[in-house]
Amino acid sequence: MTEQTTAKRLGFFTRLLDDVEAGERYRLAEEQIIHAEANGFDSAWIAQHHFHADEGGLPSPAVFLAHVAARTSTIRLGTGVITLPMENPLRVAEDTAVTDLLSGGRLEVGFGTGGTRESFEAFGIPADKRSEVYGKYLGIVRRAWAGEDIGAGNRLYPSAPHLLDRIWLATFSAVGAKLAGETGDGLMLSRTQPRPADNPHARLDDIQNPIIDAYLAALPKDRAPRIFGSRSLFVADDRKQALKLAEAGLSRVADRFAAAGHRIPGNSVQDLIKALDSHVGTPDDVIASLRADTALARATDIVFQVHSIDPPPEYTLRSIELIASEVASALGWRRSGNSKRIAAE
């Protein structure tokens, strides 16, 4: 583990968790993505969640991204992720093909199994079968995009073989990363993930570097790596203000964890920041903490979200500005005047 990727691409991610009604959540997320484009970000990503508003506010990513596509022109638009076991895979293939056309070819498609057990039952999928269903459905989407017969002589319309080069797979494990590498897909790393029982204080990059190793080892030599490194990042002009907002947001998360029987060690704002893998403060503060993250240094795409801090909207917009103007360049990003293709050529 010695390589460091250069010429990084910069992304903004949202789970649409502002503490407002759904319509206003969507308006704010749209505003944030437009602002990210204006500040030179290469991509914007949205999460999909069903039913549970405090985990994520958007069940229909293709609908939302088609709407945002009409208000933007260069920024690439991605799903991080579509929870595929809870979807009809042929409709996913159709919806993403149409959304890509409407966006002028700017769609990136991330897939994952989904994590909220209770949601699967409503879709008739036992939660313990989600990995099996995920693999089956992913194969159907690939075949549909490739233009293969999907039954009774039917083939996908509109055709979308190009989307096969824009698949990203989310995983917490080296096994999942190996599968993503073997198929030449992009690898999506989470902003945080559970620590192993035998090493509860492990650093996030200590956990994710072996995942990256497995991906790169399995990747065909003719495929360029695509590694999506997501991190929780909130940047402000004033350190005290940043920490005050971080304490409020992260304390809400800690309270939810406690209600579910999981206690976060410590009680200071710095304890919360460390436990929830967040980067908070002025540009100089977060540059220092992000540079210490050896897994992020290996990412081709550095993607930032303000969750779990979830500051007021005006602070999110300011954080986007500071990331683009001061932080990202210190991590290897250079602003381009043109839209930039993420998928491997």
CSV table of C-alpha atoms in Angstrom, one decimal:
chain,number,residue,atom,x,y,z
A,1,MET,CA,0.0,0.0,0.0
A,2,THR,CA,2.2,2.7,-1.3
A,3,GLU,CA,0.4,4.4,-4.3
A,4,GLN,CA,-1.3,7.7,-4.0
A,5,THR,CA,-3.8,8.7,-6.7
A,6,THR,CA,-3.4,12.1,-8.3
A,7,ALA,CA,-5.8,14.3,-10.3
A,8,LYS,CA,-8.7,13.7,-8.0
A,9,ARG,CA,-12.3,14.5,-8.8
A,10,LEU,CA,-14.4,16.3,-6.3
A,11,GLY,CA,-17.9,15.3,-5.3
A,12,PHE,CA,-20.7,16.5,-3.1
A,13,PHE,CA,-23.1,14.0,-1.4
A,14,THR,CA,-26.4,14.4,0.4
A,15,ARG,CA,-28.8,12.1,2.2
A,16,LEU,CA,-31.4,14.9,2.2
A,17,LEU,CA,-31.7,15.1,5.9
A,18,ASP,CA,-32.5,18.7,6.6
A,19,ASP,CA,-35.0,19.0,9.4
A,20,VAL,CA,-37.8,20.3,7.2
A,21,GLU,CA,-40.7,18.8,5.3
A,22,ALA,CA,-39.9,16.5,2.3
A,23,GLY,CA,-40.6,19.2,-0.4
A,24,GLU,CA,-38.2,21.6,1.3
A,25,ARG,CA,-35.6,18.9,1.7
A,26,TYR,CA,-35.7,18.3,-2.1
A,27,ARG,CA,-35.5,22.1,-2.8
A,28,LEU,CA,-32.5,22.5,-0.5
A,29,ALA,CA,-30.7,19.5,-2.0
A,30,GLU,CA,-31.3,20.9,-5.4
A,31,GLU,CA,-29.9,24.3,-4.3
A,32,GLN,CA,-26.8,22.6,-2.8
A,33,ILE,CA,-26.1,20.7,-6.0
A,34,ILE,CA,-26.5,23.8,-8.2
A,35,HIS,CA,-24.1,25.6,-5.8
A,36,ALA,CA,-21.6,22.7,-6.0
A,37,GLU,CA,-21.7,22.9,-9.8
A,38,ALA,CA,-21.1,26.7,-9.7
A,39,ASN,CA,-18.1,26.1,-7.4
A,40,GLY,CA,-16.5,23.6,-9.8
A,41,PHE,CA,-17.5,20.3,-8.2
A,42,ASP,CA,-17.2,17.4,-10.6
A,43,SER,CA,-20.1,15.3,-9.3
A,44,ALA,CA,-23.1,15.3,-6.9
A,45,TRP,CA,-24.5,12.1,-5.3
A,46,ILE,CA,-27.7,11.4,-3.6
A,47,ALA,CA,-28.7,8.4,-1.4
A,48,GLN,CA,-31.9,6.4,-1.6
A,49,HIS,CA,-33.8,5.4,1.6
A,50,HIS,CA,-37.3,4.0,2.0
A,51,PHE,CA,-39.8,4.9,4.8
A,52,HIS,CA,-37.4,6.1,7.5
A,53,ALA,CA,-37.1,9.9,7.2
A,54,ASP,CA,-34.4,10.2,9.9
A,55,GLU,CA,-32.1,8.0,7.9
A,56,GLY,CA,-32.6,9.5,4.4
A,57,GLY,CA,-35.2,11.6,2.7
A,58,LEU,CA,-35.4,10.2,-0.8
A,59,PRO,CA,-37.0,7.0,-2.0
A,60,SER,CA,-37.0,7.9,-5.8
A,61,PRO,CA,-33.5,8.9,-6.9
A,62,ALA,CA,-34.1,8.7,-10.7
A,63,VAL,CA,-37.0,11.1,-10.4
A,64,PHE,CA,-35.0,13.6,-8.3
A,65,LEU,CA,-31.9,13.4,-10.5
A,66,ALA,CA,-33.9,14.0,-13.7
A,67,HIS,CA,-35.3,17.1,-12.1
A,68,VAL,CA,-31.9,18.3,-11.0
A,69,ALA,CA,-30.5,17.6,-14.5
A,70,ALA,CA,-32.8,20.2,-15.9
A,71,ARG,CA,-31.3,22.8,-13.6
A,72,THR,CA,-27.6,21.9,-14.1
A,73,SER,CA,-25.4,21.4,-17.1
A,74,THR,CA,-21.9,20.1,-16.3
A,75,ILE,CA,-21.9,18.4,-12.9
A,76,ARG,CA,-22.2,14.6,-13.0
A,77,LEU,CA,-25.1,13.1,-11.1
A,78,GLY,CA,-24.8,9.9,-9.1
A,79,THR,CA,-26.7,7.5,-7.0
A,80,GLY,CA,-25.0,6.6,-3.7
A,81,VAL,CA,-26.7,4.2,-3.7
A,82,ILE,CA,-29.8,2.6,-5.3
A,83,THR,CA,-30.8,-0.1,-2.8
A,84,LEU,CA,-31.3,-2.7,-5.5
A,85,PRO,CA,-32.9,-5.6,-3.7
A,86,MET,CA,-35.9,-3.4,-3.0
A,87,GLU,CA,-36.4,-2.4,-6.6
A,88,ASN,CA,-37.6,-4.0,-9.8
A,89,PRO,CA,-34.3,-4.4,-11.7
A,90,LEU,CA,-35.8,-3.9,-15.2
A,91,ARG,CA,-37.5,-0.6,-14.0
A,92,VAL,CA,-34.1,0.4,-12.6
A,93,ALA,CA,-32.5,-0.2,-15.9
A,94,GLU,CA,-35.2,1.7,-17.7
A,95,ASP,CA,-35.3,4.6,-15.3
A,96,THR,CA,-31.5,5.1,-15.3
A,97,ALA,CA,-31.4,4.9,-19.1
A,98,VAL,CA,-34.0,7.6,-19.4
A,99,THR,CA,-32.4,9.8,-16.7
A,100,ASP,CA,-29.0,9.5,-18.4
A,101,LEU,CA,-30.5,10.7,-21.7
A,102,LEU,CA,-32.3,13.6,-20.0
A,103,SER,CA,-29.1,14.7,-18.2
A,104,GLY,CA,-27.1,14.7,-21.4
A,105,GLY,CA,-25.1,11.6,-20.4
A,106,ARG,CA,-24.1,12.7,-16.9
A,107,LEU,CA,-25.4,9.8,-14.8
A,108,GLU,CA,-23.3,7.6,-12.5
A,109,VAL,CA,-25.0,4.6,-11.0
A,110,GLY,CA,-24.0,3.3,-7.5
A,111,PHE,CA,-25.6,0.2,-6.2
A,112,GLY,CA,-25.8,-1.4,-2.7
A,113,THR,CA,-27.7,-4.0,-0.8
A,114,GLY,CA,-29.4,-1.5,1.6
A,115,GLY,CA,-29.1,-1.6,5.4
A,116,THR,CA,-32.4,-1.0,7.1
A,117,ARG,CA,-33.8,-4.5,7.9
A,118,GLU,CA,-37.3,-3.4,8.4
A,119,SER,CA,-37.6,-1.9,5.0
A,120,PHE,CA,-37.1,-5.2,3.1
A,121,GLU,CA,-40.2,-6.9,4.4
A,122,ALA,CA,-42.5,-4.2,2.9
A,123,PHE,CA,-41.0,-5.2,-0.5
A,124,GLY,CA,-41.5,-8.9,0.1
A,125,ILE,CA,-37.7,-9.6,0.5
A,126,PRO,CA,-36.5,-11.3,3.6
A,127,ALA,CA,-33.6,-9.2,5.0
A,128,ASP,CA,-31.4,-12.3,5.3
A,129,LYS,CA,-31.8,-12.9,1.5
A,130,ARG,CA,-30.8,-9.4,0.4
A,131,SER,CA,-27.3,-10.3,-0.7
A,132,GLU,CA,-28.6,-13.1,-2.8
A,133,VAL,CA,-31.3,-11.0,-4.4
A,134,TYR,CA,-28.8,-8.1,-4.9
A,135,GLY,CA,-26.5,-10.3,-7.0
A,136,LYS,CA,-29.4,-11.6,-9.1
A,137,TYR,CA,-30.9,-8.2,-9.7
A,138,LEU,CA,-27.5,-6.6,-10.5
A,139,GLY,CA,-27.1,-9.3,-13.2
A,140,ILE,CA,-30.5,-8.4,-14.7
A,141,VAL,CA,-29.6,-4.7,-14.8
A,142,ARG,CA,-26.3,-5.5,-16.5
A,143,ARG,CA,-27.9,-7.7,-19.2
A,144,ALA,CA,-30.6,-5.1,-19.8
A,145,TRP,CA,-28.1,-2.3,-20.3
A,146,ALA,CA,-26.0,-4.6,-22.5
A,147,GLY,CA,-29.0,-5.0,-24.9
A,148,GLU,CA,-29.5,-8.7,-24.3
A,149,ASP,CA,-32.8,-10.4,-24.6
A,150,ILE,CA,-34.5,-9.9,-21.2
A,151,GLY,CA,-37.4,-12.4,-22.0
A,152,ALA,CA,-39.7,-13.1,-24.8
A,153,GLY,CA,-37.5,-11.3,-27.3
A,154,ASN,CA,-37.7,-8.0,-25.4
A,155,ARG,CA,-34.7,-5.6,-25.2
A,156,LEU,CA,-34.2,-2.4,-23.2
A,157,TYR,CA,-35.4,0.8,-24.8
A,158,PRO,CA,-33.8,3.3,-24.7
A,159,SER,CA,-30.6,1.3,-25.1
A,160,ALA,CA,-27.8,2.1,-22.5
A,161,PRO,CA,-24.7,-0.1,-22.9
A,162,HIS,CA,-22.6,2.9,-21.9
A,163,LEU,CA,-23.9,2.7,-18.4
A,164,LEU,CA,-22.0,-0.6,-17.9
A,165,ASP,CA,-18.9,1.6,-17.6
A,166,ARG,CA,-20.5,3.8,-14.9
A,167,ILE,CA,-21.4,1.2,-12.3
A,168,TRP,CA,-20.2,1.8,-8.7
A,169,LEU,CA,-20.6,-0.9,-6.0
A,170,ALA,CA,-20.7,0.0,-2.3
A,171,THR,CA,-19.2,-2.4,0.2
A,172,PHE,CA,-17.8,-2.6,3.7
A,173,SER,CA,-15.7,-5.7,3.0
A,174,ALA,CA,-12.7,-6.9,1.0
A,175,VAL,CA,-14.8,-9.7,-0.4
A,176,GLY,CA,-17.2,-7.1,-1.9
A,177,ALA,CA,-14.3,-5.0,-3.1
A,178,LYS,CA,-12.8,-8.0,-4.9
A,179,LEU,CA,-16.1,-8.6,-6.7
A,180,ALA,CA,-16.2,-4.9,-7.8
A,181,GLY,CA,-12.6,-5.2,-9.1
A,182,GLU,CA,-13.3,-8.4,-11.0
A,183,THR,CA,-16.2,-6.8,-12.9
A,184,GLY,CA,-14.3,-3.6,-13.5
A,185,ASP,CA,-16.7,-1.4,-11.6
A,186,GLY,CA,-16.1,1.5,-9.3
A,187,LEU,CA,-15.6,1.0,-5.6
A,188,MET,CA,-17.6,3.0,-3.1
A,189,LEU,CA,-16.2,3.5,0.4
A,190,SER,CA,-18.4,4.8,3.2
A,191,ARG,CA,-17.8,7.9,5.3
A,192,THR,CA,-17.8,5.6,8.3
A,193,GLN,CA,-18.2,1.9,9.1
A,194,PRO,CA,-18.4,-0.5,12.0
A,195,ARG,CA,-15.2,-1.4,13.8
A,196,PRO,CA,-14.2,-5.0,14.2
A,197,ALA,CA,-14.9,-6.5,17.6
A,198,ASP,CA,-11.3,-7.2,18.2
A,199,ASN,CA,-10.2,-3.7,17.3
A,200,PRO,CA,-12.9,-1.2,18.3
A,201,HIS,CA,-10.6,1.8,18.2
A,202,ALA,CA,-9.3,1.1,14.7
A,203,ARG,CA,-8.9,4.1,12.4
A,204,LEU,CA,-11.2,4.3,9.4
A,205,ASP,CA,-8.3,4.1,6.9
A,206,ASP,CA,-6.9,1.1,8.7
A,207,ILE,CA,-10.2,-0.7,7.9
A,208,GLN,CA,-10.5,0.7,4.3
A,209,ASN,CA,-7.0,0.3,3.0
A,210,PRO,CA,-7.3,-3.6,2.9
A,211,ILE,CA,-10.6,-3.1,1.0
A,212,ILE,CA,-8.8,-0.9,-1.5
A,213,ASP,CA,-6.0,-3.5,-1.8
A,214,ALA,CA,-8.5,-6.2,-2.6
A,215,TYR,CA,-10.2,-4.1,-5.2
A,216,LEU,CA,-6.9,-3.1,-7.0
A,217,ALA,CA,-5.6,-6.6,-6.9
A,218,ALA,CA,-8.7,-7.9,-8.7
A,219,LEU,CA,-9.1,-5.1,-11.2
A,220,PRO,CA,-8.3,-6.0,-14.8
A,221,LYS,CA,-5.1,-4.3,-16.1
A,222,ASP,CA,-7.0,-2.5,-18.8
A,223,ARG,CA,-9.5,-0.9,-16.4
A,224,ALA,CA,-8.6,2.4,-14.6
A,225,PRO,CA,-9.4,2.3,-10.9
A,226,ARG,CA,-12.4,4.3,-9.7
A,227,ILE,CA,-12.4,4.6,-5.9
A,228,PHE,CA,-15.1,6.8,-4.3
A,229,GLY,CA,-13.9,8.0,-0.9
A,230,SER,CA,-16.8,9.5,1.1
A,231,ARG,CA,-16.1,11.5,4.2
A,232,SER,CA,-18.2,13.6,6.6
A,233,LEU,CA,-16.8,17.1,6.3
A,234,PHE,CA,-18.0,20.5,7.6
A,235,VAL,CA,-15.9,23.5,7.0
A,236,ALA,CA,-16.6,27.0,8.4
A,237,ASP,CA,-14.9,30.3,8.6
A,238,ASP,CA,-14.9,30.2,12.4
A,239,ARG,CA,-13.7,27.2,14.4
A,240,LYS,CA,-15.9,27.9,17.4
A,241,GLN,CA,-19.0,28.1,15.3
A,242,ALA,CA,-18.1,24.9,13.4
A,243,LEU,CA,-17.6,23.0,16.7
A,244,LYS,CA,-20.8,24.4,18.1
A,245,LEU,CA,-22.8,23.2,15.2
A,246,ALA,CA,-21.0,19.9,15.1
A,247,GLU,CA,-21.8,19.3,18.8
A,248,ALA,CA,-25.5,19.9,18.2
A,249,GLY,CA,-25.6,17.6,15.2
A,250,LEU,CA,-23.4,14.8,16.4
A,251,SER,CA,-25.2,14.8,19.8
A,252,ARG,CA,-28.4,14.0,18.0
A,253,VAL,CA,-26.8,11.0,16.4
A,254,ALA,CA,-25.3,9.9,19.7
A,255,ASP,CA,-28.7,10.1,21.3
A,256,ARG,CA,-30.2,7.9,18.6
A,257,PHE,CA,-27.4,5.4,19.1
A,258,ALA,CA,-28.0,5.4,22.8
A,259,ALA,CA,-31.7,4.8,22.4
A,260,ALA,CA,-30.8,1.7,20.2
A,261,GLY,CA,-28.5,0.4,22.9
A,262,HIS,CA,-25.2,1.6,21.4
A,263,ARG,CA,-23.1,4.0,23.4
A,264,ILE,CA,-20.5,6.3,21.9
A,265,PRO,CA,-17.5,6.6,24.2
A,266,GLY,CA,-16.7,10.0,25.7
A,267,ASN,CA,-19.0,13.0,25.9
A,268,SER,CA,-17.0,15.9,24.5
A,269,VAL,CA,-17.5,17.3,20.9
A,270,GLN,CA,-14.0,16.0,20.1
A,271,ASP,CA,-15.0,12.5,21.3
A,272,LEU,CA,-18.1,12.7,19.0
A,273,ILE,CA,-16.1,13.9,16.0
A,274,LYS,CA,-13.6,11.0,16.4
A,275,ALA,CA,-16.2,8.3,17.1
A,276,LEU,CA,-18.3,9.4,14.1
A,277,ASP,CA,-15.3,9.8,11.7
A,278,SER,CA,-16.0,13.5,11.0
A,279,HIS,CA,-13.8,16.3,9.9
A,280,VAL,CA,-14.8,19.7,11.3
A,281,GLY,CA,-13.3,23.2,11.6
A,282,THR,CA,-11.7,25.8,9.5
A,283,PRO,CA,-10.0,25.0,6.1
A,284,ASP,CA,-6.7,24.5,7.8
A,285,ASP,CA,-8.2,22.2,10.5
A,286,VAL,CA,-9.8,19.9,8.0
A,287,ILE,CA,-6.9,19.9,5.6
A,288,ALA,CA,-4.7,18.6,8.4
A,289,SER,CA,-7.2,15.8,9.4
A,290,LEU,CA,-8.0,14.8,5.8
A,291,ARG,CA,-4.3,14.6,4.9
A,292,ALA,CA,-3.8,12.1,7.7
A,293,ASP,CA,-6.4,9.8,6.1
A,294,THR,CA,-4.3,7.4,4.0
A,295,ALA,CA,-7.4,5.7,2.4
A,296,LEU,CA,-8.7,9.0,1.2
A,297,ALA,CA,-5.3,9.7,-0.4
A,298,ARG,CA,-5.8,6.6,-2.6
A,299,ALA,CA,-9.3,7.6,-3.8
A,300,THR,CA,-9.8,8.9,-7.3
A,301,ASP,CA,-13.0,10.6,-6.2
A,302,ILE,CA,-13.2,12.5,-2.9
A,303,VAL,CA,-16.8,13.0,-2.0
A,304,PHE,CA,-17.9,15.1,1.0
A,305,GLN,CA,-21.1,15.3,2.9
A,306,VAL,CA,-22.2,17.4,5.9
A,307,HIS,CA,-24.0,14.5,7.5
A,308,SER,CA,-24.0,13.7,10.4
A,309,ILE,CA,-23.5,17.3,11.5
A,310,ASP,CA,-26.4,18.6,9.3
A,311,PRO,CA,-25.9,22.3,9.9
A,312,PRO,CA,-28.4,25.0,8.8
A,313,PRO,CA,-28.6,25.3,5.0
A,314,GLU,CA,-26.6,28.5,4.8
A,315,TYR,CA,-23.7,26.8,6.5
A,316,THR,CA,-23.9,23.9,4.1
A,317,LEU,CA,-23.6,26.3,1.2
A,318,ARG,CA,-20.6,28.0,2.8
A,319,SER,CA,-19.0,24.7,3.5
A,320,ILE,CA,-19.3,23.8,-0.2
A,321,GLU,CA,-17.6,27.1,-1.1
A,322,LEU,CA,-14.7,26.6,1.3
A,323,ILE,CA,-14.2,23.0,0.2
A,324,ALA,CA,-13.8,24.2,-3.4
A,325,SER,CA,-11.8,27.3,-2.8
A,326,GLU,CA,-9.4,26.1,-0.1
A,327,VAL,CA,-9.7,22.5,1.0
A,328,ALA,CA,-9.9,20.3,-2.1
A,329,SER,CA,-6.8,21.7,-3.9
A,330,ALA,CA,-4.7,20.7,-0.9
A,331,LEU,CA,-5.9,17.1,-1.4
A,332,GLY,CA,-5.0,16.9,-5.1
A,333,TRP,CA,-8.0,18.4,-6.9
A,334,ARG,CA,-7.8,20.9,-9.6
A,335,ARG,CA,-10.8,22.8,-10.9
A,336,SER,CA,-11.7,22.2,-14.5
A,337,GLY,CA,-13.6,24.6,-16.7
A,338,ASN,CA,-15.3,21.7,-18.5
A,339,SER,CA,-17.4,18.7,-17.3
A,340,LYS,CA,-15.3,15.7,-16.6
A,341,ARG,CA,-16.2,12.1,-17.4
A,342,ILE,CA,-15.8,9.9,-14.3
A,343,ALA,CA,-16.3,6.5,-15.9
A,344,ALA,CA,-13.2,4.6,-17.2
A,345,GLU,CA,-12.8,5.1,-20.9
